Amino acid sequence: MQLADLSTEHKYILLFAIVFGLLIRIYLILFAPIEGSFTPGVLSAYGDELAHVEYTRHIIETGALPSKIVPITKASLHDQPSFENYQSPLYYIIHGTICRGLSVTSVYAVAMTGRLLSFACMLLVIIVGLKILDALGKSISIVTRINAILFLVLSGVFIRFSTLAGNEMLAWLMSGCVILAFLKYRQFRSTRYLNLLAFTFVVGLYSKLTVLVLSPLILALLIQSFRSGKRRESIIAAIFLVFMTAPLFIYNTYTFGSPVPLSSGFGEPTIRVPNFDSLLYAVRSSVFPWSELWRNWIGLMAMLPAVLLVFMVSLLVFRQSNEQKWTKILGISGIAAYVLLNVQYDQAEARYAFISWPAIVAGFQGLPKFAASPWLIAISLILPHILFVL
């Protein structure tokens, strides 16, 4: 998408969205608390951020990965939080390396460095999102591209996690890179893109194990590639995936007792049926993940247009053409993982499903004309943010 292709109206809406998205991110990076208790009605610290920061600080201070962990269900407010120590290490190694280079060690300075790192990943996510739309073909309209940008720039989920220290944005970036390599391979059938897909998937797993949500899509592609005559290339890619990810799963098993050690961070799983409160939490956090500012029914009404937009686009993920059936696979995988998580743990926050964001971006191409107005989408996504000032 080139600026010359945009109408004056489209340029204005993009400028408006970019300025709003940038200003609110700057505000949150600078002023959102890093530590402190949850206070209804007041912007509060995000509970996981300090644990991510302490993971990085452990690497800075010791030069080694942490092995001690206390799940969030048993963590004390007076202890340094360690419930994120089971996470894949790549983000924390990158974060720690940057902090060492800047001679940064304090909680505040490490957190601020991490927030800026997440913001940088967000910029790359937007670029990758546009590349994904380019790879989908010329049938993707200018309006669809603009709406996808608006979603990435203005979605409350992307705003919040691009302004927090943590591995979420890096994982989402790698998810986008995997899908981009997938689409490029499907278009050109080049071994280079198959190798790139395998490489980005491995990097993604070393960023966050949530990237496992993409594994059904990877498996389906390898099987299809093998059957289409690229047997040698498919086998090599499969061996590469097994060989390169084995150390991570072996380390997790040896250190935390499981290849995917969710119980180390969340506590022991119990079979549960999510209730209405969990469902409401999932809906609200899909557009405005600041639970301290939700303000009951007033907040829900402010979020309703954005909720309807996200719901509509999510449905369209499953109504793509057979040519784009990857969105269905990724969507089903993301929902299945989210449901599986929530029947074991009380973790209904919608951001866990956002690892499938490339499918959501692709879903914008199916919006009916009455709902595809960029101004309508921008206003819907911005409206919940009035809760910051109410």
Coordinates of C-alpha atoms in Angstrom, one line a residue:
M1 CA 0.0 0.0 0.0
Q2 CA 1.5 3.3 -1.1
L3 CA 0.5 6.8 0.1
A4 CA -0.2 7.8 -3.4
D5 CA -3.0 5.1 -3.5
L6 CA -4.8 6.7 -0.6
S7 CA -7.6 9.3 -0.9
T8 CA -7.4 12.4 1.2
E9 CA -10.0 11.0 3.6
H10 CA -8.0 7.8 4.1
K11 CA -4.8 9.8 4.8
Y12 CA -6.7 11.8 7.5
I13 CA -8.1 8.7 9.2
L14 CA -4.7 7.0 9.2
L15 CA -3.0 10.2 10.5
F16 CA -5.7 10.5 13.2
A17 CA -5.3 6.9 14.3
I18 CA -1.5 6.9 14.3
V19 CA -1.4 10.1 16.4
F20 CA -3.9 8.7 18.9
G21 CA -2.2 5.4 19.1
L22 CA 1.2 7.0 19.5
L23 CA 0.1 9.5 22.2
I24 CA -1.7 6.9 24.4
R25 CA 1.3 4.5 24.1
I26 CA 3.7 7.3 25.1
Y27 CA 1.5 8.1 28.1
L28 CA 1.2 4.4 29.2
I29 CA 5.0 3.8 28.8
L30 CA 5.8 6.8 30.9
F31 CA 3.1 6.8 33.5
A32 CA 1.5 3.4 34.0
P33 CA 2.7 2.0 37.4
I34 CA 5.2 -0.8 37.4
E35 CA 4.5 -1.9 41.0
G36 CA 1.6 -1.5 43.4
S37 CA -1.7 -3.1 44.1
F38 CA -4.9 -3.2 42.0
T39 CA -6.9 -0.1 42.7
P40 CA -10.4 0.2 41.1
G41 CA -10.9 3.4 39.2
V42 CA -7.2 4.2 39.1
L43 CA -4.7 3.1 36.4
S44 CA -2.8 0.3 38.2
A45 CA 0.2 -1.9 37.6
Y46 CA -0.3 -4.9 35.4
G47 CA 0.2 -7.9 37.7
D48 CA 2.5 -9.9 35.3
E49 CA 4.9 -7.1 34.3
L50 CA 7.0 -7.0 37.5
A51 CA 7.5 -10.8 37.2
H52 CA 8.8 -10.4 33.6
V53 CA 11.1 -7.6 34.8
E54 CA 12.4 -9.8 37.6
Y55 CA 13.1 -12.6 35.1
T56 CA 15.3 -10.2 33.1
R57 CA 17.0 -8.8 36.2
H58 CA 17.9 -12.3 37.2
I59 CA 19.7 -12.8 33.9
I60 CA 21.4 -9.4 34.3
E61 CA 22.6 -10.2 37.8
T62 CA 23.6 -13.9 37.4
G63 CA 24.1 -14.4 33.6
A64 CA 21.9 -17.5 33.9
L65 CA 18.3 -18.5 33.4
P66 CA 16.2 -18.7 36.6
S67 CA 15.2 -22.0 37.9
K68 CA 13.4 -21.0 41.1
I69 CA 9.7 -20.5 40.6
V70 CA 6.6 -19.8 42.8
P71 CA 3.3 -20.1 41.0
I72 CA 1.1 -17.0 41.1
T73 CA -1.4 -18.8 43.3
K74 CA 1.2 -19.1 46.0
A75 CA 3.1 -15.8 45.4
S76 CA 3.4 -13.4 48.3
L77 CA 3.1 -9.6 47.8
H78 CA 6.3 -9.2 49.7
D79 CA 8.4 -11.5 47.6
Q80 CA 10.0 -10.8 44.2
P81 CA 7.5 -12.4 41.8
S82 CA 8.9 -15.4 40.0
F83 CA 5.8 -17.0 38.4
E84 CA 7.0 -16.0 34.9
N85 CA 10.3 -17.9 35.2
Y86 CA 9.0 -20.9 33.3
Q87 CA 8.6 -18.7 30.1
S88 CA 10.8 -19.4 27.0
P89 CA 14.0 -17.4 27.4
L90 CA 14.6 -15.5 24.2
Y91 CA 12.8 -12.3 25.0
Y92 CA 14.6 -12.1 28.4
I93 CA 18.0 -12.7 26.9
I94 CA 17.4 -9.9 24.4
H95 CA 16.0 -7.6 27.1
G96 CA 18.9 -8.4 29.4
T97 CA 21.5 -7.9 26.8
I98 CA 20.1 -4.4 26.0
C99 CA 19.9 -3.5 29.7
R100 CA 23.6 -4.6 30.2
G101 CA 24.7 -2.6 27.2
L102 CA 22.9 0.5 28.8
S103 CA 24.2 -0.4 32.3
V104 CA 20.6 -0.6 33.5
T105 CA 19.8 -2.7 36.6
S106 CA 17.0 -1.1 38.7
V107 CA 13.4 -2.3 38.5
Y108 CA 12.2 1.0 37.0
A109 CA 15.0 1.2 34.4
V110 CA 14.7 -2.4 33.3
A111 CA 10.9 -2.1 33.1
M112 CA 11.1 1.1 31.0
T113 CA 13.7 -0.6 28.7
G114 CA 11.3 -3.6 28.3
R115 CA 8.4 -1.3 27.5
L116 CA 10.3 0.4 24.7
L117 CA 11.4 -3.1 23.4
S118 CA 7.7 -4.1 23.3
F119 CA 6.9 -0.8 21.5
A120 CA 9.6 -1.6 18.9
C121 CA 8.1 -5.1 18.4
M122 CA 4.7 -3.4 17.9
L123 CA 6.0 -1.3 15.0
L124 CA 7.4 -4.5 13.4
V125 CA 4.0 -6.2 13.9
I126 CA 2.3 -3.4 11.9
I127 CA 4.8 -3.9 9.1
V128 CA 4.4 -7.6 9.1
G129 CA 0.6 -7.2 9.1
L130 CA 0.8 -5.1 6.0
K131 CA 3.1 -7.7 4.4
I132 CA 0.6 -10.4 5.2
L133 CA -2.1 -8.5 3.4
D134 CA 0.2 -7.9 0.4
A135 CA 0.8 -11.7 0.3
L136 CA -2.9 -12.4 0.3
G137 CA -3.0 -10.9 -3.2
K138 CA -4.3 -7.9 -5.1
S139 CA -7.9 -8.7 -4.2
I140 CA -7.3 -7.1 -0.8
S141 CA -8.8 -3.7 -1.1
I142 CA -7.3 -0.4 0.1
V143 CA -10.2 -0.1 2.7
T144 CA -9.4 -3.6 4.0
R145 CA -5.7 -2.7 4.4
I146 CA -6.6 0.6 6.2
N147 CA -9.0 -1.2 8.6
A148 CA -6.4 -3.8 9.4
I149 CA -3.9 -1.0 10.3
L150 CA -6.5 0.7 12.4
F151 CA -7.1 -2.5 14.3
L152 CA -3.4 -3.0 15.0
V153 CA -2.9 0.7 15.9
L154 CA -6.0 1.2 18.0
S155 CA -7.0 -2.2 19.5
G156 CA -6.8 -1.9 23.3
V157 CA -5.0 -5.3 23.5
F158 CA -2.2 -4.2 21.2
I159 CA -2.0 -0.8 22.9
R160 CA -1.6 -2.3 26.4
F161 CA 0.9 -5.1 25.6
S162 CA 3.0 -2.8 23.4
T163 CA 3.5 -0.6 26.5
L164 CA 4.4 -3.3 29.0
A165 CA 7.7 -5.2 29.6
G166 CA 7.1 -8.8 28.7
N167 CA 7.4 -11.4 26.0
E168 CA 3.9 -11.0 24.5
M169 CA 4.7 -8.6 21.7
L170 CA 7.8 -10.6 20.6
A171 CA 5.6 -13.7 20.4
W172 CA 2.9 -11.9 18.4
L173 CA 5.6 -10.6 16.0
M174 CA 7.0 -14.1 15.5
S175 CA 3.5 -15.4 14.9
G176 CA 3.1 -12.9 12.1
C177 CA 6.4 -13.8 10.6
V178 CA 5.5 -17.5 10.6
I179 CA 2.2 -16.7 8.7
L180 CA 4.0 -14.4 6.3
A181 CA 6.6 -17.2 5.5
F182 CA 3.6 -19.6 5.1
L183 CA 1.9 -17.4 2.6
K184 CA 5.1 -16.7 0.7
Y185 CA 5.8 -20.5 0.5
R186 CA 2.3 -21.2 -0.7
Q187 CA 2.7 -18.5 -3.4
F188 CA 6.2 -19.4 -4.7
R189 CA 6.8 -23.0 -3.5
S190 CA 10.3 -22.0 -2.8
T191 CA 12.4 -24.1 -0.3
R192 CA 13.8 -20.8 1.0
Y193 CA 10.4 -19.9 2.4
L194 CA 9.8 -23.3 3.8
N195 CA 13.1 -23.0 5.7
L196 CA 12.2 -19.5 6.8
L197 CA 8.9 -20.8 8.1
A198 CA 10.6 -23.5 10.1
F199 CA 13.2 -21.0 11.4
T200 CA 10.6 -18.3 12.5
F201 CA 8.5 -21.0 14.2
V202 CA 11.5 -22.1 16.2
V203 CA 12.3 -18.5 17.2
G204 CA 8.7 -18.1 18.1
L205 CA 8.7 -21.0 20.5
Y206 CA 11.9 -19.7 22.1
S207 CA 10.0 -16.4 22.6
K208 CA 6.8 -17.9 24.1
L209 CA 5.3 -21.4 24.1
T210 CA 1.9 -19.9 23.0
V211 CA 3.3 -20.1 19.5
L212 CA 2.5 -23.8 19.7
V213 CA -1.0 -22.7 18.6
L214 CA 0.5 -22.4 15.0
S215 CA 1.7 -26.0 15.0
P216 CA -1.4 -27.5 13.3
L217 CA -0.9 -25.1 10.5
I218 CA 2.8 -26.0 10.2
L219 CA 2.1 -29.7 10.3
A220 CA -0.6 -29.4 7.6
L221 CA 1.8 -27.5 5.4
L222 CA 4.6 -30.0 5.8
I223 CA 2.2 -32.9 4.9
Q224 CA 0.9 -31.0 1.9
S225 CA 4.5 -30.2 0.8
F226 CA 5.5 -33.8 1.2
R227 CA 2.6 -35.1 -0.9
S228 CA 3.1 -32.5 -3.6
G229 CA 6.6 -33.9 -4.4
K230 CA 8.9 -31.8 -2.1
R231 CA 9.6 -34.8 0.1
R232 CA 13.3 -34.1 0.8
E233 CA 12.7 -30.5 1.7
S234 CA 9.7 -31.4 3.9
I235 CA 11.7 -34.0 5.8
I236 CA 14.6 -31.7 6.3
A237 CA 12.3 -29.0 7.6
A238 CA 10.6 -31.5 10.0
I239 CA 14.0 -32.7 11.3
F240 CA 15.1 -29.1 11.8
L241 CA 12.0 -28.4 13.8
V242 CA 12.5 -31.4 16.1
F243 CA 16.2 -30.9 16.5
M244 CA 16.0 -27.2 17.3
T245 CA 13.0 -27.3 19.6
A246 CA 14.1 -30.4 21.6
P247 CA 16.5 -28.5 23.8
L248 CA 13.7 -26.1 24.9
F249 CA 11.3 -28.9 25.8
I250 CA 14.1 -31.0 27.5
Y251 CA 15.1 -27.9 29.6
N252 CA 11.5 -27.2 30.6
T253 CA 11.0 -30.9 31.6
Y254 CA 14.3 -31.0 33.6
T255 CA 13.8 -27.6 35.3
F256 CA 10.0 -27.3 35.7
G257 CA 8.8 -30.9 35.3
S258 CA 6.9 -30.6 32.0
P259 CA 7.6 -29.7 28.4
V260 CA 4.9 -27.1 28.6
P261 CA 5.1 -26.1 32.3
L262 CA 1.9 -24.0 32.7
S263 CA 1.3 -25.3 36.2
S264 CA 4.7 -23.9 37.3
G265 CA 3.3 -20.4 36.7
F266 CA -0.4 -20.8 37.1
G267 CA -0.5 -23.4 39.9
E268 CA -2.0 -26.9 39.8
P269 CA -4.7 -27.3 37.1
T270 CA -8.2 -28.3 38.1
I271 CA -11.0 -29.2 35.8
R272 CA -13.5 -26.3 35.8
V273 CA -16.3 -24.9 33.8
P274 CA -15.8 -21.1 33.1
N275 CA -18.8 -19.1 34.5
F276 CA -20.5 -16.0 33.3
D277 CA -17.9 -13.7 35.0
S278 CA -15.2 -15.4 33.0
L279 CA -17.1 -14.9 29.8
L280 CA -17.7 -11.3 30.6
Y281 CA -14.0 -10.9 31.5
A282 CA -13.0 -12.4 28.1
V283 CA -15.3 -10.1 26.2
R284 CA -14.2 -6.9 28.0
S285 CA -10.5 -7.8 27.8
S286 CA -10.7 -8.4 24.1
V287 CA -11.1 -4.6 23.5
F288 CA -10.0 -2.9 26.7
P289 CA -7.8 -4.9 29.0
W290 CA -7.6 -2.5 31.9
S291 CA -10.0 -4.2 34.4
E292 CA -9.4 -1.5 37.1
L293 CA -11.1 1.0 34.7
W294 CA -14.1 -1.0 33.4
R295 CA -16.7 0.9 35.5
N296 CA -19.4 -1.7 35.2
W297 CA -22.2 -1.1 32.7
I298 CA -21.0 2.3 31.7
G299 CA -17.8 0.7 30.6
L300 CA -19.5 -2.2 28.9
M301 CA -21.6 0.2 26.8
A302 CA -18.4 2.1 25.8
M303 CA -16.9 -1.2 24.7
L304 CA -19.9 -2.6 22.9
P305 CA -19.1 -1.3 19.4
A306 CA -15.6 -2.6 19.5
V307 CA -16.8 -5.9 21.0
L308 CA -19.2 -6.3 18.1
L309 CA -16.5 -5.4 15.6
V310 CA -14.0 -8.0 17.0
F311 CA -16.8 -10.6 17.2
M312 CA -17.9 -10.0 13.6
V313 CA -14.3 -10.1 12.3
S314 CA -13.6 -13.3 14.3
L315 CA -16.6 -15.0 12.7
L316 CA -15.3 -13.9 9.3
V317 CA -12.1 -15.8 10.0
F318 CA -14.1 -19.0 9.6
R319 CA -15.9 -17.8 6.4
Q320 CA -12.8 -17.3 4.2
S321 CA -12.5 -19.0 0.8
N322 CA -10.9 -22.4 0.6
E323 CA -7.8 -20.6 -0.8
Q324 CA -7.5 -18.9 2.6
K325 CA -8.5 -21.8 4.8
W326 CA -5.3 -21.2 6.8
T327 CA -7.4 -18.6 8.7
K328 CA -9.8 -21.3 9.8
I329 CA -7.1 -23.7 10.9
L330 CA -5.4 -20.9 12.9
G331 CA -8.7 -19.7 14.3
I332 CA -9.8 -23.1 15.4
S333 CA -6.3 -23.8 16.9
G334 CA -6.4 -20.5 18.8
I335 CA -9.9 -21.1 20.2
A336 CA -9.1 -24.7 21.2
A337 CA -6.0 -23.6 23.0
Y338 CA -7.8 -20.8 24.8
V339 CA -10.7 -23.2 25.9
L340 CA -8.2 -25.9 27.0
L341 CA -6.4 -23.2 29.1
N342 CA -9.6 -22.1 30.7
V343 CA -11.0 -25.5 31.7
Q344 CA -7.8 -26.0 33.7
Y345 CA -7.0 -22.5 35.0
D346 CA -8.8 -19.2 35.7
Q347 CA -7.1 -17.4 32.8
A348 CA -9.9 -15.9 30.7
E349 CA -8.0 -12.8 29.5
A350 CA -8.6 -12.5 25.8
R351 CA -5.0 -11.7 24.9
Y352 CA -4.2 -15.4 25.1
A353 CA -6.2 -15.8 21.9
F354 CA -4.4 -12.9 20.1
I355 CA -1.5 -15.2 19.1
S356 CA -3.9 -15.8 16.1
W357 CA -3.9 -12.1 15.2
P358 CA -2.9 -12.7 11.5
A359 CA -6.1 -14.6 11.0
I360 CA -8.1 -11.7 12.5
V361 CA -6.3 -9.2 10.2
A362 CA -7.2 -11.4 7.2
G363 CA -10.8 -11.5 8.4
F364 CA -11.2 -7.8 7.7
Q365 CA -11.5 -8.5 4.0
G366 CA -14.9 -10.1 4.6
L367 CA -16.6 -7.2 6.4
P368 CA -19.9 -6.1 4.9
K369 CA -19.9 -2.6 3.4
F370 CA -22.0 -1.1 6.3
A371 CA -19.4 -2.1 8.8
A372 CA -16.2 -1.5 6.8
S373 CA -16.1 2.3 7.1
P374 CA -12.6 3.2 8.5
W375 CA -14.1 6.1 10.5
L376 CA -16.6 3.7 12.1
I377 CA -13.9 1.2 12.9
A378 CA -11.6 3.9 14.3
I379 CA -14.3 5.4 16.5
S380 CA -15.4 1.9 17.7
L381 CA -11.9 1.0 18.8
I382 CA -11.1 4.4 20.4
L383 CA -14.4 4.7 22.3
P384 CA -13.5 2.4 25.2
H385 CA -10.5 4.6 25.9
I386 CA -12.8 7.3 27.3
L387 CA -12.7 5.2 30.4
F388 CA -9.3 6.6 31.1
V389 CA -10.8 10.0 31.8
L390 CA -14.3 9.2 33.2

